[in-house]
Amino acid sequence: MNKELENHFFWKFVLSKTSILDKPSSILFDDTSRLVKFSYVAFAIIAFIQLGKLDDIAVSTLIDTLWPVFFVNQQNLLFISYFLSINLMLSLILVLLKNTQWSRIYLFVIYFLLVALTNSFGKINHASHLVLIPLFCFALMPGKESSHYYKEKTILMFLSAKFFLLVAYALTGFWKVFWGVIELFTQNVSLFSPLSFRNVLIYQFEITPKTLLGDWFIEHYILGWVLYLFVIYLELFSIVVFFKPNLYKIWGIGLILLHVGLGVILGVNNYMAPFAIGILLILSPFQKETSFKEMLSDFPVIDWFNFLKRKQY
């Protein structure tokens, strides 16, 4: 595989500067294939939870129909809802039994339309977007008979899904920092103020019920602010972690704890995020086992200090 990637603008850097692809292609392909099959079993659980809520959607009032489901109107909403539900179940069964590329594409398209439909009622639920990332990349994995270098392409599509997931988190952190800098010069309270997380909680609880921990953090806002900064650190430097395979597992655990915290403190539940994080990071076949000391020294920012320290000697 290395020879095929030597001239690629991105993967040649991954090959030469990281240890992500150090294992033999045959081992990586076998581990990746097993994990992809397992991911569809896990996705089935998510799908059935969502289908359980579809009855309410089918009788709701459309507010702002998203472009993928432009053809849906109030008159055919009930029919389209059940049509997509039945096809989602059929596509899942097809993938679990056959797992061909066409069955995976079919599943992705149906779920994509279903997500667009469920977000056409005036509020966007970003939780589903994280699930779409692996489903899209897995749909592009070739079948054994249909492509040369199918093993290598399968490996690269799994890595691409991991990359896009980490980019999504990094962009979230970037925009928090970006607007924090603007607010530093235009508002009384910005990201860099200990009151910032307290204001986030107050705003959130104006539109949703208060949580017990959220109420506690309003009073103890300094601790909340420190945790808030740590969350931004996790998000902002996620893209860097792609190039550090010994951090996949610990970073994945950190991101899941981030979502747990959002649930218990802000009341924002995202049960879909652990699916994508668990498959692409925690269970990643590209994970590299190192000592705790080496793993800690590879954390973003800490590794910069280590680099500067080495340069001095």
PDB file of C-alpha atoms in Angstrom:
ATOM      1  CA  MET A   1       0.000   0.000   0.000  1.00  0.00           C
ATOM      2  CA  ASN A   2       2.854   2.348   0.757  1.00  0.00           C
ATOM      3  CA  LYS A   3       3.902   2.541  -2.888  1.00  0.00           C
ATOM      4  CA  GLU A   4       0.428   3.552  -4.026  1.00  0.00           C
ATOM      5  CA  LEU A   5       0.315   6.413  -1.490  1.00  0.00           C
ATOM      6  CA  GLU A   6       3.779   7.850  -1.894  1.00  0.00           C
ATOM      7  CA  ASN A   7       2.593  10.505  -4.358  1.00  0.00           C
ATOM      8  CA  HIS A   8      -0.665  11.398  -2.626  1.00  0.00           C
ATOM      9  CA  PHE A   9      -0.572  14.920  -1.173  1.00  0.00           C
ATOM     10  CA  PHE A  10      -2.095  13.870   2.177  1.00  0.00           C
ATOM     11  CA  TRP A  11      -1.435  10.164   2.720  1.00  0.00           C
ATOM     12  CA  LYS A  12       2.267  10.464   1.914  1.00  0.00           C
ATOM     13  CA  PHE A  13       2.551  12.723   4.945  1.00  0.00           C
ATOM     14  CA  VAL A  14       0.695  10.163   7.073  1.00  0.00           C
ATOM     15  CA  LEU A  15       3.080   7.464   5.848  1.00  0.00           C
ATOM     16  CA  SER A  16       6.280   9.391   6.392  1.00  0.00           C
ATOM     17  CA  LYS A  17       5.504  11.303   9.588  1.00  0.00           C
ATOM     18  CA  THR A  18       3.243   9.002  11.618  1.00  0.00           C
ATOM     19  CA  SER A  19       2.939   5.367  12.658  1.00  0.00           C
ATOM     20  CA  ILE A  20      -0.748   5.035  11.702  1.00  0.00           C
ATOM     21  CA  LEU A  21      -0.083   2.592   8.850  1.00  0.00           C
ATOM     22  CA  ASP A  22       2.823   0.713  10.398  1.00  0.00           C
ATOM     23  CA  LYS A  23       0.918  -2.566  10.741  1.00  0.00           C
ATOM     24  CA  PRO A  24       0.694  -4.911   7.719  1.00  0.00           C
ATOM     25  CA  SER A  25      -2.197  -4.118   5.368  1.00  0.00           C
ATOM     26  CA  SER A  26      -3.680  -7.606   5.745  1.00  0.00           C
ATOM     27  CA  ILE A  27      -3.990  -7.231   9.536  1.00  0.00           C
ATOM     28  CA  LEU A  28      -5.417  -3.723   9.289  1.00  0.00           C
ATOM     29  CA  PHE A  29      -7.938  -4.852   6.662  1.00  0.00           C
ATOM     30  CA  ASP A  30      -9.143  -7.837   8.717  1.00  0.00           C
ATOM     31  CA  ASP A  31      -9.519  -5.753  11.871  1.00  0.00           C
ATOM     32  CA  THR A  32     -11.220  -2.917   9.985  1.00  0.00           C
ATOM     33  CA  SER A  33     -13.648  -5.270   8.220  1.00  0.00           C
ATOM     34  CA  ARG A  34     -14.704  -6.876  11.507  1.00  0.00           C
ATOM     35  CA  LEU A  35     -15.201  -3.478  13.113  1.00  0.00           C
ATOM     36  CA  VAL A  36     -17.275  -2.174  10.191  1.00  0.00           C
ATOM     37  CA  LYS A  37     -19.560  -5.227  10.411  1.00  0.00           C
ATOM     38  CA  PHE A  38     -19.950  -4.681  14.148  1.00  0.00           C
ATOM     39  CA  SER A  39     -20.695  -0.984  13.570  1.00  0.00           C
ATOM     40  CA  TYR A  40     -23.818  -1.838  11.578  1.00  0.00           C
ATOM     41  CA  VAL A  41     -25.071  -4.019  14.425  1.00  0.00           C
ATOM     42  CA  ALA A  42     -24.538  -1.105  16.804  1.00  0.00           C
ATOM     43  CA  PHE A  43     -26.179   1.276  14.334  1.00  0.00           C
ATOM     44  CA  ALA A  44     -29.265  -0.958  14.260  1.00  0.00           C
ATOM     45  CA  ILE A  45     -29.842  -0.085  17.921  1.00  0.00           C
ATOM     46  CA  ILE A  46     -29.658   3.646  17.142  1.00  0.00           C
ATOM     47  CA  ALA A  47     -31.980   3.210  14.169  1.00  0.00           C
ATOM     48  CA  PHE A  48     -34.656   1.413  16.196  1.00  0.00           C
ATOM     49  CA  ILE A  49     -34.533   4.108  18.894  1.00  0.00           C
ATOM     50  CA  GLN A  50     -35.100   6.760  16.244  1.00  0.00           C
ATOM     51  CA  LEU A  51     -37.864   4.778  14.555  1.00  0.00           C
ATOM     52  CA  GLY A  52     -39.661   4.634  17.889  1.00  0.00           C
ATOM     53  CA  LYS A  53     -39.993   8.420  17.766  1.00  0.00           C
ATOM     54  CA  LEU A  54     -41.212   8.540  14.182  1.00  0.00           C
ATOM     55  CA  ASP A  55     -44.921   8.368  15.040  1.00  0.00           C
ATOM     56  CA  ASP A  56     -44.692  11.831  16.589  1.00  0.00           C
ATOM     57  CA  ILE A  57     -42.840  13.186  13.551  1.00  0.00           C
ATOM     58  CA  ALA A  58     -45.399  11.785  11.119  1.00  0.00           C
ATOM     59  CA  VAL A  59     -48.200  13.850  12.677  1.00  0.00           C
ATOM     60  CA  SER A  60     -46.162  17.021  13.318  1.00  0.00           C
ATOM     61  CA  THR A  61     -46.270  20.243  11.309  1.00  0.00           C
ATOM     62  CA  LEU A  62     -43.473  20.880   8.845  1.00  0.00           C
ATOM     63  CA  ILE A  63     -41.787  24.247   9.413  1.00  0.00           C
ATOM     64  CA  ASP A  64     -38.664  24.445   7.263  1.00  0.00           C
ATOM     65  CA  THR A  65     -38.173  21.483   4.935  1.00  0.00           C
ATOM     66  CA  LEU A  66     -34.491  20.787   4.327  1.00  0.00           C
ATOM     67  CA  TRP A  67     -33.225  20.474   0.750  1.00  0.00           C
ATOM     68  CA  PRO A  68     -32.714  16.667   0.660  1.00  0.00           C
ATOM     69  CA  VAL A  69     -36.440  16.203   1.343  1.00  0.00           C
ATOM     70  CA  PHE A  70     -37.722  19.157  -0.706  1.00  0.00           C
ATOM     71  CA  PHE A  71     -40.431  16.881  -2.114  1.00  0.00           C
ATOM     72  CA  VAL A  72     -42.054  16.364   1.294  1.00  0.00           C
ATOM     73  CA  ASN A  73     -45.113  18.405   2.177  1.00  0.00           C
ATOM     74  CA  GLN A  74     -47.733  18.207   4.895  1.00  0.00           C
ATOM     75  CA  GLN A  75     -50.001  16.050   2.718  1.00  0.00           C
ATOM     76  CA  ASN A  76     -47.468  13.286   2.042  1.00  0.00           C
ATOM     77  CA  LEU A  77     -45.545  13.565   5.341  1.00  0.00           C
ATOM     78  CA  LEU A  78     -47.162  10.479   6.872  1.00  0.00           C
ATOM     79  CA  PHE A  79     -46.514   8.349   3.784  1.00  0.00           C
ATOM     80  CA  ILE A  80     -42.888   9.501   3.394  1.00  0.00           C
ATOM     81  CA  SER A  81     -42.184   8.936   7.089  1.00  0.00           C
ATOM     82  CA  TYR A  82     -43.314   5.320   6.998  1.00  0.00           C
ATOM     83  CA  PHE A  83     -41.770   4.739   3.568  1.00  0.00           C
ATOM     84  CA  LEU A  84     -38.352   5.807   4.877  1.00  0.00           C
ATOM     85  CA  SER A  85     -38.829   3.804   8.079  1.00  0.00           C
ATOM     86  CA  ILE A  86     -39.611   0.586   6.222  1.00  0.00           C
ATOM     87  CA  ASN A  87     -36.725   1.127   3.818  1.00  0.00           C
ATOM     88  CA  LEU A  88     -34.331   1.816   6.684  1.00  0.00           C
ATOM     89  CA  MET A  89     -35.219  -1.517   8.250  1.00  0.00           C
ATOM     90  CA  LEU A  90     -34.916  -3.312   4.908  1.00  0.00           C
ATOM     91  CA  SER A  91     -31.548  -1.708   4.141  1.00  0.00           C
ATOM     92  CA  LEU A  92     -30.255  -2.629   7.589  1.00  0.00           C
ATOM     93  CA  ILE A  93     -31.274  -6.247   7.114  1.00  0.00           C
ATOM     94  CA  LEU A  94     -29.626  -6.239   3.692  1.00  0.00           C
ATOM     95  CA  VAL A  95     -26.366  -4.844   5.063  1.00  0.00           C
ATOM     96  CA  LEU A  96     -26.294  -7.274   7.985  1.00  0.00           C
ATOM     97  CA  LEU A  97     -26.914 -10.253   5.675  1.00  0.00           C
ATOM     98  CA  LYS A  98     -24.947  -9.295   2.551  1.00  0.00           C
ATOM     99  CA  ASN A  99     -22.783  -6.271   3.424  1.00  0.00           C
ATOM    100  CA  THR A 100     -22.221  -5.302  -0.209  1.00  0.00           C
ATOM    101  CA  GLN A 101     -21.231  -1.797  -1.208  1.00  0.00           C
ATOM    102  CA  TRP A 102     -24.604  -1.168  -2.844  1.00  0.00           C
ATOM    103  CA  SER A 103     -26.444  -2.203   0.319  1.00  0.00           C
ATOM    104  CA  ARG A 104     -24.301   0.193   2.379  1.00  0.00           C
ATOM    105  CA  ILE A 105     -24.962   3.032  -0.099  1.00  0.00           C
ATOM    106  CA  TYR A 106     -28.692   2.255   0.039  1.00  0.00           C
ATOM    107  CA  LEU A 107     -28.624   2.402   3.844  1.00  0.00           C
ATOM    108  CA  PHE A 108     -26.729   5.694   3.896  1.00  0.00           C
ATOM    109  CA  VAL A 109     -29.104   7.381   1.414  1.00  0.00           C
ATOM    110  CA  ILE A 110     -32.204   6.284   3.338  1.00  0.00           C
ATOM    111  CA  TYR A 111     -30.794   7.361   6.695  1.00  0.00           C
ATOM    112  CA  PHE A 112     -29.593  10.660   5.191  1.00  0.00           C
ATOM    113  CA  LEU A 113     -33.129  11.392   3.994  1.00  0.00           C
ATOM    114  CA  LEU A 114     -34.584  10.348   7.349  1.00  0.00           C
ATOM    115  CA  VAL A 115     -32.206  12.665   9.213  1.00  0.00           C
ATOM    116  CA  ALA A 116     -33.133  15.523   6.873  1.00  0.00           C
ATOM    117  CA  LEU A 117     -36.813  14.834   7.493  1.00  0.00           C
ATOM    118  CA  THR A 118     -36.483  14.748  11.284  1.00  0.00           C
ATOM    119  CA  ASN A 119     -34.670  18.105  11.138  1.00  0.00           C
ATOM    120  CA  SER A 120     -37.379  19.798   9.064  1.00  0.00           C
ATOM    121  CA  PHE A 121     -39.476  20.940  12.014  1.00  0.00           C
ATOM    122  CA  GLY A 122     -37.733  24.163  12.952  1.00  0.00           C
ATOM    123  CA  LYS A 123     -34.831  22.772  14.969  1.00  0.00           C
ATOM    124  CA  ILE A 124     -31.605  21.057  13.860  1.00  0.00           C
ATOM    125  CA  ASN A 125     -30.435  18.098  15.936  1.00  0.00           C
ATOM    126  CA  HIS A 126     -26.703  17.826  15.233  1.00  0.00           C
ATOM    127  CA  ALA A 127     -26.417  14.452  16.950  1.00  0.00           C
ATOM    128  CA  SER A 128     -27.308  12.573  13.779  1.00  0.00           C
ATOM    129  CA  HIS A 129     -24.540  14.282  11.812  1.00  0.00           C
ATOM    130  CA  LEU A 130     -21.854  12.350  13.677  1.00  0.00           C
ATOM    131  CA  VAL A 131     -23.509   9.080  12.665  1.00  0.00           C
ATOM    132  CA  LEU A 132     -23.668  10.150   9.017  1.00  0.00           C
ATOM    133  CA  ILE A 133     -19.869  10.515   8.865  1.00  0.00           C
ATOM    134  CA  PRO A 134     -18.987   6.806   9.315  1.00  0.00           C
ATOM    135  CA  LEU A 135     -22.042   5.665   7.353  1.00  0.00           C
ATOM    136  CA  PHE A 136     -20.955   7.782   4.379  1.00  0.00           C
ATOM    137  CA  CYS A 137     -17.332   6.610   4.435  1.00  0.00           C
ATOM    138  CA  PHE A 138     -18.270   2.966   5.016  1.00  0.00           C
ATOM    139  CA  ALA A 139     -20.648   3.164   2.044  1.00  0.00           C
ATOM    140  CA  LEU A 140     -17.678   4.058  -0.154  1.00  0.00           C
ATOM    141  CA  MET A 141     -15.677   0.998   0.873  1.00  0.00           C
ATOM    142  CA  PRO A 142     -15.414  -1.215  -2.215  1.00  0.00           C
ATOM    143  CA  GLY A 143     -16.535  -4.801  -2.485  1.00  0.00           C
ATOM    144  CA  LYS A 144     -13.919  -7.506  -2.917  1.00  0.00           C
ATOM    145  CA  GLU A 145     -14.848  -8.274  -6.514  1.00  0.00           C
ATOM    146  CA  SER A 146     -15.386  -4.747  -7.740  1.00  0.00           C
ATOM    147  CA  SER A 147     -12.071  -3.024  -7.162  1.00  0.00           C
ATOM    148  CA  HIS A 148      -8.315  -3.411  -7.325  1.00  0.00           C
ATOM    149  CA  TYR A 149      -6.577  -2.697  -4.033  1.00  0.00           C
ATOM    150  CA  TYR A 150      -9.907  -3.123  -2.216  1.00  0.00           C
ATOM    151  CA  LYS A 151      -8.105  -3.849   1.052  1.00  0.00           C
ATOM    152  CA  GLU A 152      -6.114  -0.641   0.886  1.00  0.00           C
ATOM    153  CA  LYS A 153      -9.173   1.414  -0.101  1.00  0.00           C
ATOM    154  CA  THR A 154     -11.150  -0.057   2.796  1.00  0.00           C
ATOM    155  CA  ILE A 155      -8.410   0.930   5.226  1.00  0.00           C
ATOM    156  CA  LEU A 156      -8.205   4.458   3.837  1.00  0.00           C
ATOM    157  CA  MET A 157     -11.976   4.990   3.959  1.00  0.00           C
ATOM    158  CA  PHE A 158     -12.006   3.985   7.631  1.00  0.00           C
ATOM    159  CA  LEU A 159      -9.192   6.457   8.296  1.00  0.00           C
ATOM    160  CA  SER A 160     -11.086   9.095   6.320  1.00  0.00           C
ATOM    161  CA  ALA A 161     -14.130   8.613   8.562  1.00  0.00           C
ATOM    162  CA  LYS A 162     -11.900   9.071  11.606  1.00  0.00           C
ATOM    163  CA  PHE A 163     -10.366  12.212  10.074  1.00  0.00           C
ATOM    164  CA  PHE A 164     -13.742  13.807   9.280  1.00  0.00           C
ATOM    165  CA  LEU A 165     -15.066  13.027  12.770  1.00  0.00           C
ATOM    166  CA  LEU A 166     -12.065  14.720  14.383  1.00  0.00           C
ATOM    167  CA  VAL A 167     -12.351  17.672  11.967  1.00  0.00           C
ATOM    168  CA  ALA A 168     -15.976  18.116  13.083  1.00  0.00           C
ATOM    169  CA  TYR A 169     -14.923  18.387  16.718  1.00  0.00           C
ATOM    170  CA  ALA A 170     -11.961  20.628  15.861  1.00  0.00           C
ATOM    171  CA  LEU A 171     -14.239  23.050  13.988  1.00  0.00           C
ATOM    172  CA  THR A 172     -16.561  23.170  16.994  1.00  0.00           C
ATOM    173  CA  GLY A 173     -13.636  24.169  19.197  1.00  0.00           C
ATOM    174  CA  PHE A 174     -12.315  26.629  16.617  1.00  0.00           C
ATOM    175  CA  TRP A 175     -15.584  28.559  16.421  1.00  0.00           C
ATOM    176  CA  LYS A 176     -15.795  28.761  20.214  1.00  0.00           C
ATOM    177  CA  VAL A 177     -12.304  30.287  20.322  1.00  0.00           C
ATOM    178  CA  PHE A 178     -12.992  32.523  17.297  1.00  0.00           C
ATOM    179  CA  TRP A 179     -16.122  34.054  18.798  1.00  0.00           C
ATOM    180  CA  GLY A 180     -14.450  34.154  22.198  1.00  0.00           C
ATOM    181  CA  VAL A 181     -11.746  36.428  20.778  1.00  0.00           C
ATOM    182  CA  ILE A 182     -14.361  38.683  19.143  1.00  0.00           C
ATOM    183  CA  GLU A 183     -16.378  38.867  22.371  1.00  0.00           C
ATOM    184  CA  LEU A 184     -13.199  39.752  24.270  1.00  0.00           C
ATOM    185  CA  PHE A 185     -13.219  43.103  22.460  1.00  0.00           C
ATOM    186  CA  THR A 186     -16.966  43.621  22.076  1.00  0.00           C
ATOM    187  CA  GLN A 187     -18.667  42.098  25.138  1.00  0.00           C
ATOM    188  CA  ASN A 188     -18.296  42.335  28.889  1.00  0.00           C
ATOM    189  CA  VAL A 189     -18.029  38.555  29.224  1.00  0.00           C
ATOM    190  CA  SER A 190     -16.102  36.373  26.784  1.00  0.00           C
ATOM    191  CA  LEU A 191     -14.727  32.852  26.673  1.00  0.00           C
ATOM    192  CA  PHE A 192     -11.709  34.076  28.642  1.00  0.00           C
ATOM    193  CA  SER A 193     -13.845  35.241  31.563  1.00  0.00           C
ATOM    194  CA  PRO A 194     -14.656  32.876  34.465  1.00  0.00           C
ATOM    195  CA  LEU A 195     -18.287  33.942  34.021  1.00  0.00           C
ATOM    196  CA  SER A 196     -18.518  32.543  30.477  1.00  0.00           C
ATOM    197  CA  PHE A 197     -19.707  29.047  31.355  1.00  0.00           C
ATOM    198  CA  ARG A 198     -22.094  30.464  33.939  1.00  0.00           C
ATOM    199  CA  ASN A 199     -23.689  32.577  31.192  1.00  0.00           C
ATOM    200  CA  VAL A 200     -23.945  29.517  28.926  1.00  0.00           C
ATOM    201  CA  LEU A 201     -25.836  27.682  31.677  1.00  0.00           C
ATOM    202  CA  ILE A 202     -28.159  30.607  32.382  1.00  0.00           C
ATOM    203  CA  TYR A 203     -29.012  30.931  28.676  1.00  0.00           C
ATOM    204  CA  GLN A 204     -29.561  27.175  28.323  1.00  0.00           C
ATOM    205  CA  PHE A 205     -31.882  27.021  31.321  1.00  0.00           C
ATOM    206  CA  GLU A 206     -34.038  29.801  29.905  1.00  0.00           C
ATOM    207  CA  ILE A 207     -35.205  27.369  27.206  1.00  0.00           C
ATOM    208  CA  THR A 208     -34.817  23.981  28.956  1.00  0.00           C
ATOM    209  CA  PRO A 209     -35.427  22.764  32.521  1.00  0.00           C
ATOM    210  CA  LYS A 210     -32.602  23.189  34.999  1.00  0.00           C
ATOM    211  CA  THR A 211     -30.470  20.207  35.923  1.00  0.00           C
ATOM    212  CA  LEU A 212     -29.208  19.551  39.435  1.00  0.00           C
ATOM    213  CA  LEU A 213     -25.537  19.721  38.407  1.00  0.00           C
ATOM    214  CA  GLY A 214     -26.151  22.687  36.154  1.00  0.00           C
ATOM    215  CA  ASP A 215     -27.653  24.644  39.019  1.00  0.00           C
ATOM    216  CA  TRP A 216     -24.629  23.726  41.175  1.00  0.00           C
ATOM    217  CA  PHE A 217     -22.181  24.911  38.508  1.00  0.00           C
ATOM    218  CA  ILE A 218     -23.946  28.272  38.268  1.00  0.00           C
ATOM    219  CA  GLU A 219     -22.960  28.825  41.901  1.00  0.00           C
ATOM    220  CA  HIS A 220     -19.496  27.274  41.499  1.00  0.00           C
ATOM    221  CA  TYR A 221     -18.746  28.857  38.157  1.00  0.00           C
ATOM    222  CA  ILE A 222     -14.945  28.892  38.463  1.00  0.00           C
ATOM    223  CA  LEU A 223     -14.816  25.098  38.426  1.00  0.00           C
ATOM    224  CA  GLY A 224     -17.321  25.067  35.575  1.00  0.00           C
ATOM    225  CA  TRP A 225     -15.170  27.491  33.589  1.00  0.00           C
ATOM    226  CA  VAL A 226     -12.079  25.285  34.026  1.00  0.00           C
ATOM    227  CA  LEU A 227     -14.029  22.275  32.744  1.00  0.00           C
ATOM    228  CA  TYR A 228     -15.340  24.410  29.883  1.00  0.00           C
ATOM    229  CA  LEU A 229     -11.803  25.317  28.836  1.00  0.00           C
ATOM    230  CA  PHE A 230     -10.836  21.641  28.982  1.00  0.00           C
ATOM    231  CA  VAL A 231     -13.768  20.794  26.709  1.00  0.00           C
ATOM    232  CA  ILE A 232     -12.592  23.403  24.202  1.00  0.00           C
ATOM    233  CA  TYR A 233      -9.082  21.955  24.396  1.00  0.00           C
ATOM    234  CA  LEU A 234     -10.476  18.483  23.598  1.00  0.00           C
ATOM    235  CA  GLU A 235     -12.455  19.814  20.656  1.00  0.00           C
ATOM    236  CA  LEU A 236      -9.901  22.228  19.207  1.00  0.00           C
ATOM    237  CA  PHE A 237      -6.979  19.789  19.142  1.00  0.00           C
ATOM    238  CA  SER A 238      -8.963  16.775  17.958  1.00  0.00           C
ATOM    239  CA  ILE A 239      -7.582  17.104  14.439  1.00  0.00           C
ATOM    240  CA  VAL A 240      -4.026  16.858  15.796  1.00  0.00           C
ATOM    241  CA  VAL A 241      -4.915  13.553  17.446  1.00  0.00           C
ATOM    242  CA  PHE A 242      -5.543  11.966  14.045  1.00  0.00           C
ATOM    243  CA  PHE A 243      -1.765  11.890  13.559  1.00  0.00           C
ATOM    244  CA  LYS A 244      -1.124  10.426  17.033  1.00  0.00           C
ATOM    245  CA  PRO A 245      -2.492   6.844  17.104  1.00  0.00           C
ATOM    246  CA  ASN A 246      -1.429   6.298  20.730  1.00  0.00           C
ATOM    247  CA  LEU A 247      -4.010   8.939  21.751  1.00  0.00           C
ATOM    248  CA  TYR A 248      -7.031   7.487  19.928  1.00  0.00           C
ATOM    249  CA  LYS A 249      -8.423   5.586  22.892  1.00  0.00           C
ATOM    250  CA  ILE A 250      -7.858   8.183  25.605  1.00  0.00           C
ATOM    251  CA  TRP A 251      -9.122  11.002  23.367  1.00  0.00           C
ATOM    252  CA  GLY A 252     -12.206   8.977  22.466  1.00  0.00           C
ATOM    253  CA  ILE A 253     -12.943   8.405  26.149  1.00  0.00           C
ATOM    254  CA  GLY A 254     -12.506  12.138  26.737  1.00  0.00           C
ATOM    255  CA  LEU A 255     -14.981  13.013  23.974  1.00  0.00           C
ATOM    256  CA  ILE A 256     -17.546  10.566  25.329  1.00  0.00           C
ATOM    257  CA  LEU A 257     -17.147  12.074  28.813  1.00  0.00           C
ATOM    258  CA  LEU A 258     -17.681  15.460  27.153  1.00  0.00           C
ATOM    259  CA  HIS A 259     -21.089  14.302  25.911  1.00  0.00           C
ATOM    260  CA  VAL A 260     -21.919  12.725  29.267  1.00  0.00           C
ATOM    261  CA  GLY A 261     -21.132  16.082  30.876  1.00  0.00           C
ATOM    262  CA  LEU A 262     -23.349  17.904  28.385  1.00  0.00           C
ATOM    263  CA  GLY A 263     -26.150  15.536  29.311  1.00  0.00           C
ATOM    264  CA  VAL A 264     -25.925  15.749  33.106  1.00  0.00           C
ATOM    265  CA  ILE A 265     -24.992  19.451  33.327  1.00  0.00           C
ATOM    266  CA  LEU A 266     -26.764  21.118  30.391  1.00  0.00           C
ATOM    267  CA  GLY A 267     -29.438  18.504  29.753  1.00  0.00           C
ATOM    268  CA  VAL A 268     -28.264  18.129  26.138  1.00  0.00           C
ATOM    269  CA  ASN A 269     -28.385  14.425  25.355  1.00  0.00           C
ATOM    270  CA  ASN A 270     -26.504  12.918  22.418  1.00  0.00           C
ATOM    271  CA  TYR A 271     -26.678   9.141  22.633  1.00  0.00           C
ATOM    272  CA  MET A 272     -25.486   8.850  19.004  1.00  0.00           C
ATOM    273  CA  ALA A 273     -22.052  10.423  19.553  1.00  0.00           C
ATOM    274  CA  PRO A 274     -20.604   7.454  21.499  1.00  0.00           C
ATOM    275  CA  PHE A 275     -21.423   5.236  18.510  1.00  0.00           C
ATOM    276  CA  ALA A 276     -19.171   7.182  16.130  1.00  0.00           C
ATOM    277  CA  ILE A 277     -16.503   7.877  18.756  1.00  0.00           C
ATOM    278  CA  GLY A 278     -16.411   4.284  19.958  1.00  0.00           C
ATOM    279  CA  ILE A 279     -16.134   2.777  16.476  1.00  0.00           C
ATOM    280  CA  LEU A 280     -13.643   5.243  15.018  1.00  0.00           C
ATOM    281  CA  LEU A 281     -11.461   6.014  18.030  1.00  0.00           C
ATOM    282  CA  ILE A 282     -11.790   3.736  21.056  1.00  0.00           C
ATOM    283  CA  LEU A 283     -12.012   0.492  19.061  1.00  0.00           C
ATOM    284  CA  SER A 284      -9.773   1.700  16.253  1.00  0.00           C
ATOM    285  CA  PRO A 285      -7.509  -1.016  14.789  1.00  0.00           C
ATOM    286  CA  PHE A 286      -4.915   1.733  14.220  1.00  0.00           C
ATOM    287  CA  GLN A 287      -4.486   2.320  17.940  1.00  0.00           C
ATOM    288  CA  LYS A 288      -0.844   2.181  19.020  1.00  0.00           C
ATOM    289  CA  GLU A 289      -0.058   0.946  22.526  1.00  0.00           C
ATOM    290  CA  THR A 290       2.566   3.006  24.360  1.00  0.00           C
ATOM    291  CA  SER A 291       3.502   3.693  27.955  1.00  0.00           C
ATOM    292  CA  PHE A 292       1.445   6.185  29.939  1.00  0.00           C
ATOM    293  CA  LYS A 293       4.426   8.568  30.093  1.00  0.00           C
ATOM    294  CA  GLU A 294       4.881   8.529  26.317  1.00  0.00           C
ATOM    295  CA  MET A 295       1.153   8.946  25.748  1.00  0.00           C
ATOM    296  CA  LEU A 296       1.062  11.928  28.109  1.00  0.00           C
ATOM    297  CA  SER A 297       4.047  13.537  26.394  1.00  0.00           C
ATOM    298  CA  ASP A 298       2.202  13.283  23.049  1.00  0.00           C
ATOM    299  CA  PHE A 299      -0.783  15.340  24.222  1.00  0.00           C
ATOM    300  CA  PRO A 300      -1.220  18.497  22.122  1.00  0.00           C
ATOM    301  CA  VAL A 301       0.504  21.549  23.651  1.00  0.00           C
ATOM    302  CA  ILE A 302       2.550  19.295  25.966  1.00  0.00           C
ATOM    303  CA  ASP A 303       4.324  17.905  22.906  1.00  0.00           C
ATOM    304  CA  TRP A 304       5.157  21.466  21.819  1.00  0.00           C
ATOM    305  CA  PHE A 305       6.986  22.098  25.086  1.00  0.00           C
ATOM    306  CA  ASN A 306       8.800  18.785  24.731  1.00  0.00           C
ATOM    307  CA  PHE A 307       9.834  19.735  21.196  1.00  0.00           C
ATOM    308  CA  LEU A 308      11.186  23.111  22.312  1.00  0.00           C
ATOM    309  CA  LYS A 309      12.993  21.460  25.195  1.00  0.00           C
ATOM    310  CA  ARG A 310      14.714  19.019  22.826  1.00  0.00           C
ATOM    311  CA  LYS A 311      15.693  21.863  20.521  1.00  0.00           C
ATOM    312  CA  GLN A 312      17.591  23.510  23.349  1.00  0.00           C
ATOM    313  CA  TYR A 313      19.929  20.515  23.792  1.00  0.00           C
TER     314      TYR A 313
END
